[in-house]
Amino acid sequence: MKFFPVFLDIRTRPCLVVGGGDVALRKVTSLVRAEAAVTVVAPYLNHALTDLQARGTVQHRCGHFSAADLAGFQLVISATDDPAVNQAVHAAAVARGIPVNVVDQPALCTFIFPAVVDRSPLLIAVSTGGASPVLARLVRSRLEAWLPEAYGQLASLAERFREPVKAAIAPARRRAFWEQVLQGSIGERVLAGRMDEAARCLQATLQADGTGAVLPPTGFVCLVGAGPGDPDLLTLAAVRALQEADVVVYDRLVSPDILRRVRNDAERIYVGKASGHHTLPQAEVNQLLIRLARQGKRVVRLKGGDPFIFGRGGEEIETLTDEGIPFKVIPGVTAASGCAAYAGIPLTHRDLAQSVTFLTGHLKDGETQCHDWSHLTRTGQTLVIYMGLQGLSKICQRLIDAGCPPDRPAALIEQGTTCQQRTLVGTLADLPTQASGAAIGSPALIVVGEVVNLHRTLGWFNEDHAGRSGHSATGPLPAHRHWAE
Ligand code: SAH
């Protein structure tokens, strides 16, 4: 190990930066963030540094560096493009035993700057010991993506309760206590932005612990949108939730590829509904979530697309609210956005569609009575119809009867965003025949409007899969990406 990792408390400590340019500014900025007392020595300062000096944030010693400048400083950074100056700063600092960093010159550094993930008070510092700062930054960007923004608040909560926990809980049990707090429903509350509630629960847990009382376990339910199929469309928050879940309750629309992102030892419960085959009635799903949460589990309720768009997400969390179970909702890419993007059909367009409407095509008792069809016929709008495959002919006929021209462009996208995606492009008049000819299956989304024609020029996703070619009404598309790879 070439560099020993430590975190320095440099608040109010005198630190010297040699150089007045952009690189110096970056170093000054990090020192100022750590509340150091910064002096810059340089013949000239750039605009931003001049500004900082004018505001009294930094001191300026005007002139060229000399060894005598180091008197009284506890840390020095050389950020000049003059090798002789950098060498002189290094030699003078080493002679006085002052830690020195010469920017981009590892050989002249007695300390280096790590790449930092800042969730203050939580800090993660990444270093390659000067071997490859770019690699350190790449690692940092991965951590940035993985670490929830609210971890800083979690660390602050732990800081607030550190002493009370020390006083109340014997050292042998302390670690287990904190693990339970940080990973359990209290931590989840912080991540859901419910800081006050988390603090109250932590206080109650601590008090119960002191009296020997056992509080009923409280789990947490996370209603998660899984997106339309491509696992790369999961949000960062969704991936984290899948990795932290004790149990995942999922639907028919959630693809196996997405289920593979679930923590290995998490329990998986299928409650999928195929139309007409209700595996588990909605009320029972609601009760299941409550039961699992009451067992103290971190429950993920995973739904295709977005949970609040034709997902019954509202109904499920209503019962959680009634039962006082804490929860949060993570949105997902809804089928309309996913399918439209992958089919190259912009849902709005300045010239072609100024609005877009999401509709259900689900037929109640064989009829689509729920819509006022006359409002759906005018030009300049896009209709996206979910759950419309079974009723496709009726839906197209209804639109025509209500006044839509039969040649209004219409598309059907099957298994959008997955490697099985197929897009049929036609008109209200011929789409149903095309769909039965191509044996389109579920899930499929209907898009109606002038924007549909853009698929021919904007389609980018390779739909020409093995055994599937020839079905796309538009012919082969440019092969931008091979899903099988
Ligand atoms: N909550 C989901 C929608 C659930 S309703 C969302 O936001 O996407 C189920 C309907 O969504 C299906 O009948 C189909 O019309 C549509 N759908 C979902 N995933 C799809 C996909 N990958 N390709 C095409 N349509 C899809």
XYZ file of C-alpha atoms and ligand atoms in Angstrom:
511
model
C 0.000 0.000 0.000
C 1.727 3.152 -1.221
C -0.701 5.622 0.372
C -2.297 5.229 3.763
C -5.952 6.303 3.618
C -7.017 8.812 6.259
C -9.596 11.583 6.482
C -8.137 14.866 7.712
C -9.983 17.409 9.786
C -8.636 20.590 8.181
C -11.364 22.933 9.376
C -9.753 26.368 10.074
C -6.279 24.931 9.356
C -3.978 27.090 7.232
C -3.489 25.511 3.817
C -1.471 26.931 0.930
C -2.246 26.566 -2.761
C 0.448 27.592 -5.232
C -0.990 28.727 -8.564
C -3.887 30.916 -9.640
C -5.430 29.026 -12.589
C -8.279 26.554 -13.129
C -6.497 23.574 -11.591
C -5.688 25.613 -8.499
C -9.331 26.675 -8.368
C -10.502 23.040 -8.244
C -8.190 22.311 -5.326
C -9.157 25.522 -3.551
C -12.819 24.578 -3.960
C -12.369 21.202 -2.259
C -10.333 22.756 0.550
C -12.962 25.443 1.066
C -15.680 22.786 1.165
C -13.723 21.159 4.000
C -13.647 24.595 5.706
C -9.861 25.032 5.551
C -8.274 28.497 5.835
C -6.902 28.803 2.325
C -4.180 31.100 1.035
C -3.273 31.218 -2.639
C 0.174 32.313 -3.711
C 0.413 33.359 -7.359
C 1.272 36.417 -9.426
C -2.252 36.419 -10.924
C -5.605 34.900 -9.989
C -8.223 33.771 -12.497
C -11.716 35.256 -12.375
C -13.260 32.739 -10.035
C -10.349 32.897 -7.587
C -10.414 36.706 -7.696
C -14.069 36.464 -6.828
C -13.376 34.133 -3.892
C -10.703 36.523 -2.671
C -13.053 39.494 -2.950
C -15.600 37.638 -0.842
C -12.959 36.859 1.774
C -13.218 33.104 1.204
C -9.501 32.840 0.395
C -6.434 35.006 1.037
C -4.143 36.001 -1.802
C -0.378 36.377 -1.467
C 0.576 38.105 -4.688
C 3.878 37.024 -6.218
C 5.998 33.999 -7.065
C 6.427 31.135 -4.632
C 9.382 31.107 -2.296
C 10.158 28.570 0.419
C 9.518 31.190 3.085
C 5.833 31.217 2.042
C 5.367 27.866 3.739
C 5.826 29.197 7.240
C 2.782 28.419 9.333
C 1.012 26.189 6.776
C -0.013 22.627 7.530
C -0.781 21.458 4.000
C 0.420 22.607 0.607
C -0.769 21.993 -2.933
C 1.187 23.002 -5.996
C -1.028 23.560 -9.020
C 1.206 25.348 -11.484
C 2.318 24.329 -14.958
C 5.923 25.272 -14.191
C 7.971 22.144 -13.369
C 10.645 24.194 -11.576
C 8.049 25.778 -9.249
C 6.391 22.416 -8.597
C 9.778 20.890 -7.776
C 10.633 23.796 -5.475
C 7.301 23.526 -3.613
C 7.826 19.798 -3.175
C 11.416 20.196 -1.869
C 10.528 23.014 0.517
C 7.509 21.178 1.934
C 9.373 17.910 2.421
C 12.222 19.764 4.151
C 9.694 21.212 6.623
C 7.692 18.009 7.033
C 4.537 19.550 5.531
C 2.298 17.206 3.526
C 2.464 18.222 -0.143
C 0.503 17.433 -3.283
C 1.767 18.412 -6.699
C -1.120 18.079 -9.115
C -0.659 15.257 -11.632
C 2.868 14.456 -10.386
C 2.528 11.417 -8.101
C 6.308 11.277 -7.637
C 6.215 14.723 -6.022
C 3.288 13.986 -3.692
C 3.360 12.914 -0.093
C -0.449 12.765 -0.201
C -2.918 12.425 -3.046
C -6.559 13.318 -3.593
C -8.973 10.434 -3.948
C -12.076 10.467 -6.146
C -14.881 11.148 -3.695
C -18.471 10.050 -3.438
C -19.984 12.659 -1.148
C -23.054 11.790 0.870
C -21.872 13.847 3.832
C -21.366 12.902 6.549
C -20.805 9.653 4.634
C -17.782 9.893 2.353
C -16.280 7.261 0.109
C -12.784 7.923 -1.155
C -11.412 5.938 -4.093
C -7.754 5.854 -5.020
C -5.485 3.915 -7.328
C -2.430 5.347 -5.574
C -1.858 7.668 -8.506
C -1.748 4.728 -10.976
C -4.877 5.732 -12.864
C -7.016 8.639 -11.724
C -9.406 7.864 -14.598
C -10.003 4.361 -13.247
C -10.614 5.813 -9.792
C -13.221 8.107 -11.340
C -14.890 5.206 -13.132
C -15.159 3.325 -9.854
C -16.553 6.435 -8.259
C -19.231 6.790 -10.925
C -20.338 3.206 -10.284
C -20.581 3.888 -6.591
C -22.443 7.120 -7.291
C -25.059 5.133 -9.182
C -25.310 2.467 -6.522
C -25.444 4.588 -3.393
C -28.808 6.209 -2.630
C -28.750 9.962 -2.269
C -30.328 9.677 1.183
C -27.431 7.697 2.692
C -26.110 11.010 3.987
C -29.302 11.432 5.991
C -29.023 7.857 7.202
C -25.513 8.617 8.475
C -26.807 11.804 10.146
C -29.554 9.857 11.910
C -26.987 7.329 13.153
C -24.774 10.186 14.334
C -27.671 11.731 16.275
C -28.385 8.470 18.085
C -24.833 7.262 18.482
C -24.433 8.373 22.103
C -27.940 7.359 23.298
C -27.437 3.917 21.747
C -24.021 3.632 23.387
C -25.553 4.473 26.747
C -28.500 2.081 26.396
C -27.152 -0.959 24.606
C -24.325 -3.214 25.716
C -21.313 -3.301 23.354
C -21.879 -6.944 22.442
C -25.344 -6.195 21.034
C -24.675 -2.773 19.564
C -23.602 -3.880 16.140
C -26.638 -6.108 15.635
C -28.859 -3.262 16.825
C -27.407 -0.843 14.291
C -27.586 -3.380 11.485
C -31.245 -3.886 12.195
C -31.862 -0.150 12.255
C -29.915 0.700 9.115
C -31.150 -2.198 6.999
C -34.655 -2.481 8.344
C -37.768 -0.404 8.142
C -36.151 2.555 9.937
C -33.482 2.824 7.246
C -36.162 2.422 4.594
C -38.093 5.314 6.082
C -35.021 7.529 5.799
C -34.566 6.489 2.174
C -38.222 7.315 1.579
C -37.559 10.839 2.919
C -39.485 10.298 6.179
C -36.715 11.418 8.492
C -38.882 12.502 11.444
C -40.820 9.265 11.428
C -37.563 7.292 11.248
C -36.200 9.199 14.252
C -39.403 8.522 16.233
C -39.217 4.798 15.422
C -35.564 4.654 16.389
C -36.373 6.362 19.681
C -39.205 3.892 20.332
C -37.011 0.910 19.465
C -34.357 2.175 21.833
C -36.835 2.673 24.662
C -38.395 -0.736 24.119
C -34.943 -2.274 24.156
C -34.228 -0.595 27.509
C -37.382 -1.969 29.104
C -36.973 -5.407 27.559
C -40.235 -4.964 25.631
C -40.413 -6.507 22.209
C -41.889 -4.255 19.543
C -43.805 -5.971 16.787
C -41.557 -6.188 13.724
C -42.375 -3.606 11.074
C -41.506 -4.394 7.574
C -41.630 -2.112 4.603
C -43.306 -2.361 1.243
C -41.752 -0.920 -1.859
C -44.046 -0.712 -4.841
C -41.654 -0.918 -7.762
C -42.173 -0.330 -11.465
C -40.178 -2.898 -13.429
C -40.486 -1.150 -16.786
C -41.722 -2.811 -19.970
C -39.221 -5.658 -20.262
C -35.652 -4.624 -21.028
C -33.882 -4.934 -17.645
C -31.637 -2.022 -18.581
C -34.711 0.176 -18.237
C -34.989 -0.506 -14.510
C -34.295 2.641 -12.505
C -31.332 2.747 -10.137
C -33.803 2.868 -7.267
C -35.578 -0.252 -8.567
C -32.339 -2.224 -8.852
C -31.418 -1.285 -5.307
C -34.850 -2.298 -4.033
C -34.552 -5.689 -5.792
C -31.133 -6.201 -4.251
C -32.337 -5.421 -0.745
C -35.666 -7.250 -0.769
C -36.467 -10.181 1.514
C -39.422 -11.093 -0.648
C -40.583 -10.062 -4.109
C -44.242 -10.297 -5.049
C -44.497 -10.085 -8.822
C -46.860 -10.095 -11.763
C -47.158 -11.838 -15.081
C -45.678 -8.889 -16.953
C -42.370 -9.015 -15.089
C -39.831 -10.703 -17.333
C -37.440 -13.464 -16.195
C -34.541 -11.179 -17.093
C -35.759 -8.711 -14.523
C -36.350 -11.375 -11.893
C -32.700 -12.338 -12.278
C -31.841 -8.937 -10.772
C -33.503 -9.929 -7.500
C -31.225 -10.819 -4.589
C -30.460 -14.530 -4.804
C -31.861 -15.593 -1.481
C -34.985 -13.441 -1.626
C -38.284 -15.296 -1.715
C -40.257 -14.846 -4.966
C -44.043 -15.002 -4.963
C -45.976 -15.035 -8.230
C -49.398 -13.426 -8.121
C -49.732 -12.821 -11.828
C -53.020 -12.373 -13.506
C -53.664 -13.572 -16.973
C -56.946 -12.139 -18.249
C -59.629 -14.559 -17.113
C -57.199 -16.548 -14.939
C -56.951 -14.690 -11.687
C -54.104 -16.407 -9.934
C -54.723 -14.363 -6.803
C -57.582 -11.883 -6.428
C -56.541 -8.293 -5.778
C -57.832 -8.310 -2.193
C -55.670 -11.335 -1.449
C -52.611 -9.679 -2.946
C -53.254 -6.715 -0.664
C -53.558 -9.007 2.366
C -50.412 -10.883 1.366
C -48.398 -7.650 1.316
C -49.689 -6.742 4.759
C -48.935 -10.180 6.176
C -45.376 -10.182 4.810
C -44.681 -6.664 6.068
C -46.019 -7.609 9.528
C -43.442 -10.384 9.611
C -40.844 -7.601 9.478
C -39.870 -8.268 5.868
C -38.690 -5.847 3.237
C -41.283 -6.527 0.609
C -40.974 -5.493 -3.010
C -44.228 -5.438 -4.934
C -42.926 -5.589 -8.480
C -45.176 -4.562 -11.335
C -44.692 -4.272 -15.069
C -44.182 -0.769 -16.431
C -45.177 1.945 -14.005
C -47.228 0.945 -10.958
C -49.497 3.991 -11.268
C -50.398 3.489 -14.917
C -52.997 0.748 -15.311
C -51.151 -1.026 -12.529
C -53.583 -0.911 -9.613
C -50.707 0.527 -7.595
C -53.081 2.970 -5.954
C -55.362 0.230 -4.639
C -52.491 -1.714 -3.142
C -50.993 1.160 -1.232
C -54.398 2.329 -0.051
C -54.727 -0.826 2.009
C -51.164 -0.400 3.282
C -52.049 3.099 4.468
C -55.157 1.752 6.202
C -53.009 -0.765 8.042
C -50.225 1.697 8.916
C -47.573 -0.187 6.938
C -44.785 2.105 5.732
C -44.223 2.080 1.983
C -42.728 3.920 -0.926
C -43.335 3.937 -4.668
C -40.617 3.700 -7.303
C -41.881 4.653 -10.755
C -41.024 2.641 -13.820
C -40.857 3.244 -17.544
C -44.411 2.695 -18.693
C -45.132 0.545 -21.761
C -46.100 3.629 -23.767
C -42.706 5.286 -23.306
C -40.722 2.089 -23.655
C -42.524 0.739 -26.717
C -42.667 4.123 -28.425
C -38.958 4.736 -27.923
C -37.921 1.275 -29.119
C -40.273 1.423 -32.098
C -39.102 4.894 -33.122
C -42.560 6.428 -32.669
C -42.357 9.738 -30.789
C -45.615 10.064 -28.864
C -45.737 13.807 -29.392
C -44.340 15.785 -32.283
C -44.504 19.519 -32.922
C -46.192 19.068 -36.297
C -48.129 15.848 -35.800
C -49.319 15.432 -32.232
C -49.674 18.021 -29.501
C -51.149 15.640 -26.976
C -51.087 12.001 -26.059
C -53.760 9.998 -24.279
C -53.271 6.697 -22.471
C -56.393 4.519 -22.588
C -57.398 1.102 -21.454
C -58.706 -1.165 -24.192
C -59.930 -3.681 -21.680
C -63.393 -4.785 -22.683
C -65.971 -4.967 -19.956
C -68.505 -7.601 -20.908
C -67.238 -7.472 -24.448
C -67.757 -3.734 -24.862
C -65.580 -0.628 -24.714
C -68.106 1.675 -23.147
C -65.736 3.556 -20.963
C -64.489 6.106 -23.503
C -66.079 9.073 -25.141
C -64.899 8.051 -28.608
C -65.873 11.325 -30.245
C -63.082 13.080 -28.311
C -60.533 10.607 -29.562
C -61.003 11.177 -33.262
C -59.505 14.601 -33.918
C -56.117 14.911 -35.589
C -53.041 16.233 -33.807
C -53.217 13.707 -31.007
C -51.763 10.292 -30.258
C -53.714 7.507 -28.580
C -51.919 4.761 -26.717
C -54.156 1.859 -25.869
C -53.093 -0.602 -23.179
C -54.716 -4.034 -22.861
C -56.275 -3.596 -26.293
C -55.132 -6.699 -28.149
C -58.219 -8.805 -27.537
C -60.506 -5.966 -28.498
C -58.366 -4.656 -31.358
C -60.999 -5.007 -34.113
C -63.705 -3.452 -31.954
C -61.464 -0.575 -30.911
C -60.481 0.220 -34.510
C -64.117 -0.027 -35.615
C -65.280 2.223 -32.765
C -62.760 4.885 -33.759
C -63.839 4.699 -37.396
C -67.521 4.824 -36.443
C -66.845 7.858 -34.286
C -65.326 9.707 -37.237
C -61.679 8.697 -37.607
C -60.617 8.217 -41.226
C -60.050 4.483 -41.806
C -56.550 5.253 -43.088
C -55.476 6.877 -39.801
C -52.057 5.312 -39.073
C -52.054 2.712 -36.313
C -49.354 0.434 -34.916
C -49.236 -2.614 -32.738
C -46.103 -3.261 -30.699
C -45.703 -6.725 -29.261
C -43.367 -7.407 -26.332
C -41.883 -3.951 -26.661
C -38.280 -3.324 -25.557
C -37.492 -7.041 -25.373
C -35.603 -9.143 -27.888
C -38.977 -10.430 -29.106
C -40.280 -6.977 -29.999
C -42.347 -6.792 -33.203
C -43.925 -3.668 -34.617
C -46.768 -3.790 -37.085
C -47.608 -0.573 -38.857
C -50.872 -0.128 -40.722
C -54.131 1.779 -40.524
C -57.232 1.552 -38.387
C -58.807 -0.349 -41.276
C -56.166 -3.021 -41.765
C -54.357 -3.379 -38.425
C -56.688 -6.108 -37.045
C -56.164 -8.303 -40.115
C -52.417 -7.726 -40.001
C -52.365 -8.615 -36.312
C -54.122 -11.918 -36.767
C -51.981 -12.700 -39.816
C -48.817 -12.153 -37.807
C -50.270 -13.993 -34.774
C -49.442 -11.112 -32.456
C -49.613 -12.133 -28.816
C -49.691 -10.459 -25.435
C -48.459 -8.039 -24.205
C -49.124 -5.666 -27.045
C -49.716 -1.955 -27.211
C -51.766 -0.050 -29.784
C -50.640 3.374 -30.930
C -52.926 5.477 -33.118
C -52.027 8.751 -34.837
C -49.906 10.367 -37.526
C -46.719 9.840 -35.470
C -46.947 6.120 -36.222
C -45.602 6.730 -39.740
C -42.337 7.984 -38.260
C -41.486 4.391 -37.396
C -40.397 3.885 -40.989
C -37.630 6.450 -40.675
C -36.943 6.520 -36.941
C -37.140 2.808 -36.153
C -33.700 1.911 -34.802
C -34.191 -1.209 -32.727
C -33.304 -4.470 -34.394
C -36.534 -6.430 -34.727
C -35.141 -8.822 -37.279
C -34.635 -11.681 -34.826
C -34.116 -15.313 -35.711
C -37.411 -16.979 -36.545
C -39.206 -13.668 -36.390
C -38.086 -11.917 -39.539
C -40.559 -10.986 -42.190
C -43.352 -10.054 -39.817
C -42.489 -6.395 -39.498
C -44.627 -4.513 -41.933
C -41.775 -2.094 -42.487
C -39.195 -4.627 -43.582
C -35.828 -5.110 -41.922
C -34.561 -2.273 -39.776
C -30.924 -1.250 -39.408
C -29.200 -3.592 -36.969
C -28.023 -1.297 -34.208
C -27.955 -3.825 -31.476
C -28.038 -7.591 -31.207
C -29.993 -8.742 -28.242
C -28.780 -12.292 -28.401
C -25.197 -11.201 -27.759
N -48.407 -0.733 -15.557
C -48.103 -1.140 -16.909
C -49.342 -1.464 -17.699
C -50.103 -2.634 -17.200
S -51.514 -2.991 -18.204
C -47.278 -0.055 -17.584
O -47.143 1.051 -17.050
O -46.751 -0.336 -18.662
C -50.891 -4.242 -19.247
C -50.778 -3.757 -20.663
O -49.607 -2.966 -20.829
C -50.647 -4.848 -21.682
O -51.888 -5.389 -21.999
C -50.037 -4.102 -22.829
O -51.008 -3.367 -23.515
C -49.139 -3.114 -22.139
N -47.752 -3.593 -22.075
C -47.025 -3.799 -20.974
N -45.777 -4.180 -21.287
C -45.717 -4.205 -22.631
C -44.699 -4.507 -23.563
N -43.476 -4.864 -23.175
N -45.000 -4.424 -24.875
C -46.216 -4.052 -25.283
N -47.215 -3.745 -24.440
C -46.973 -3.828 -23.143
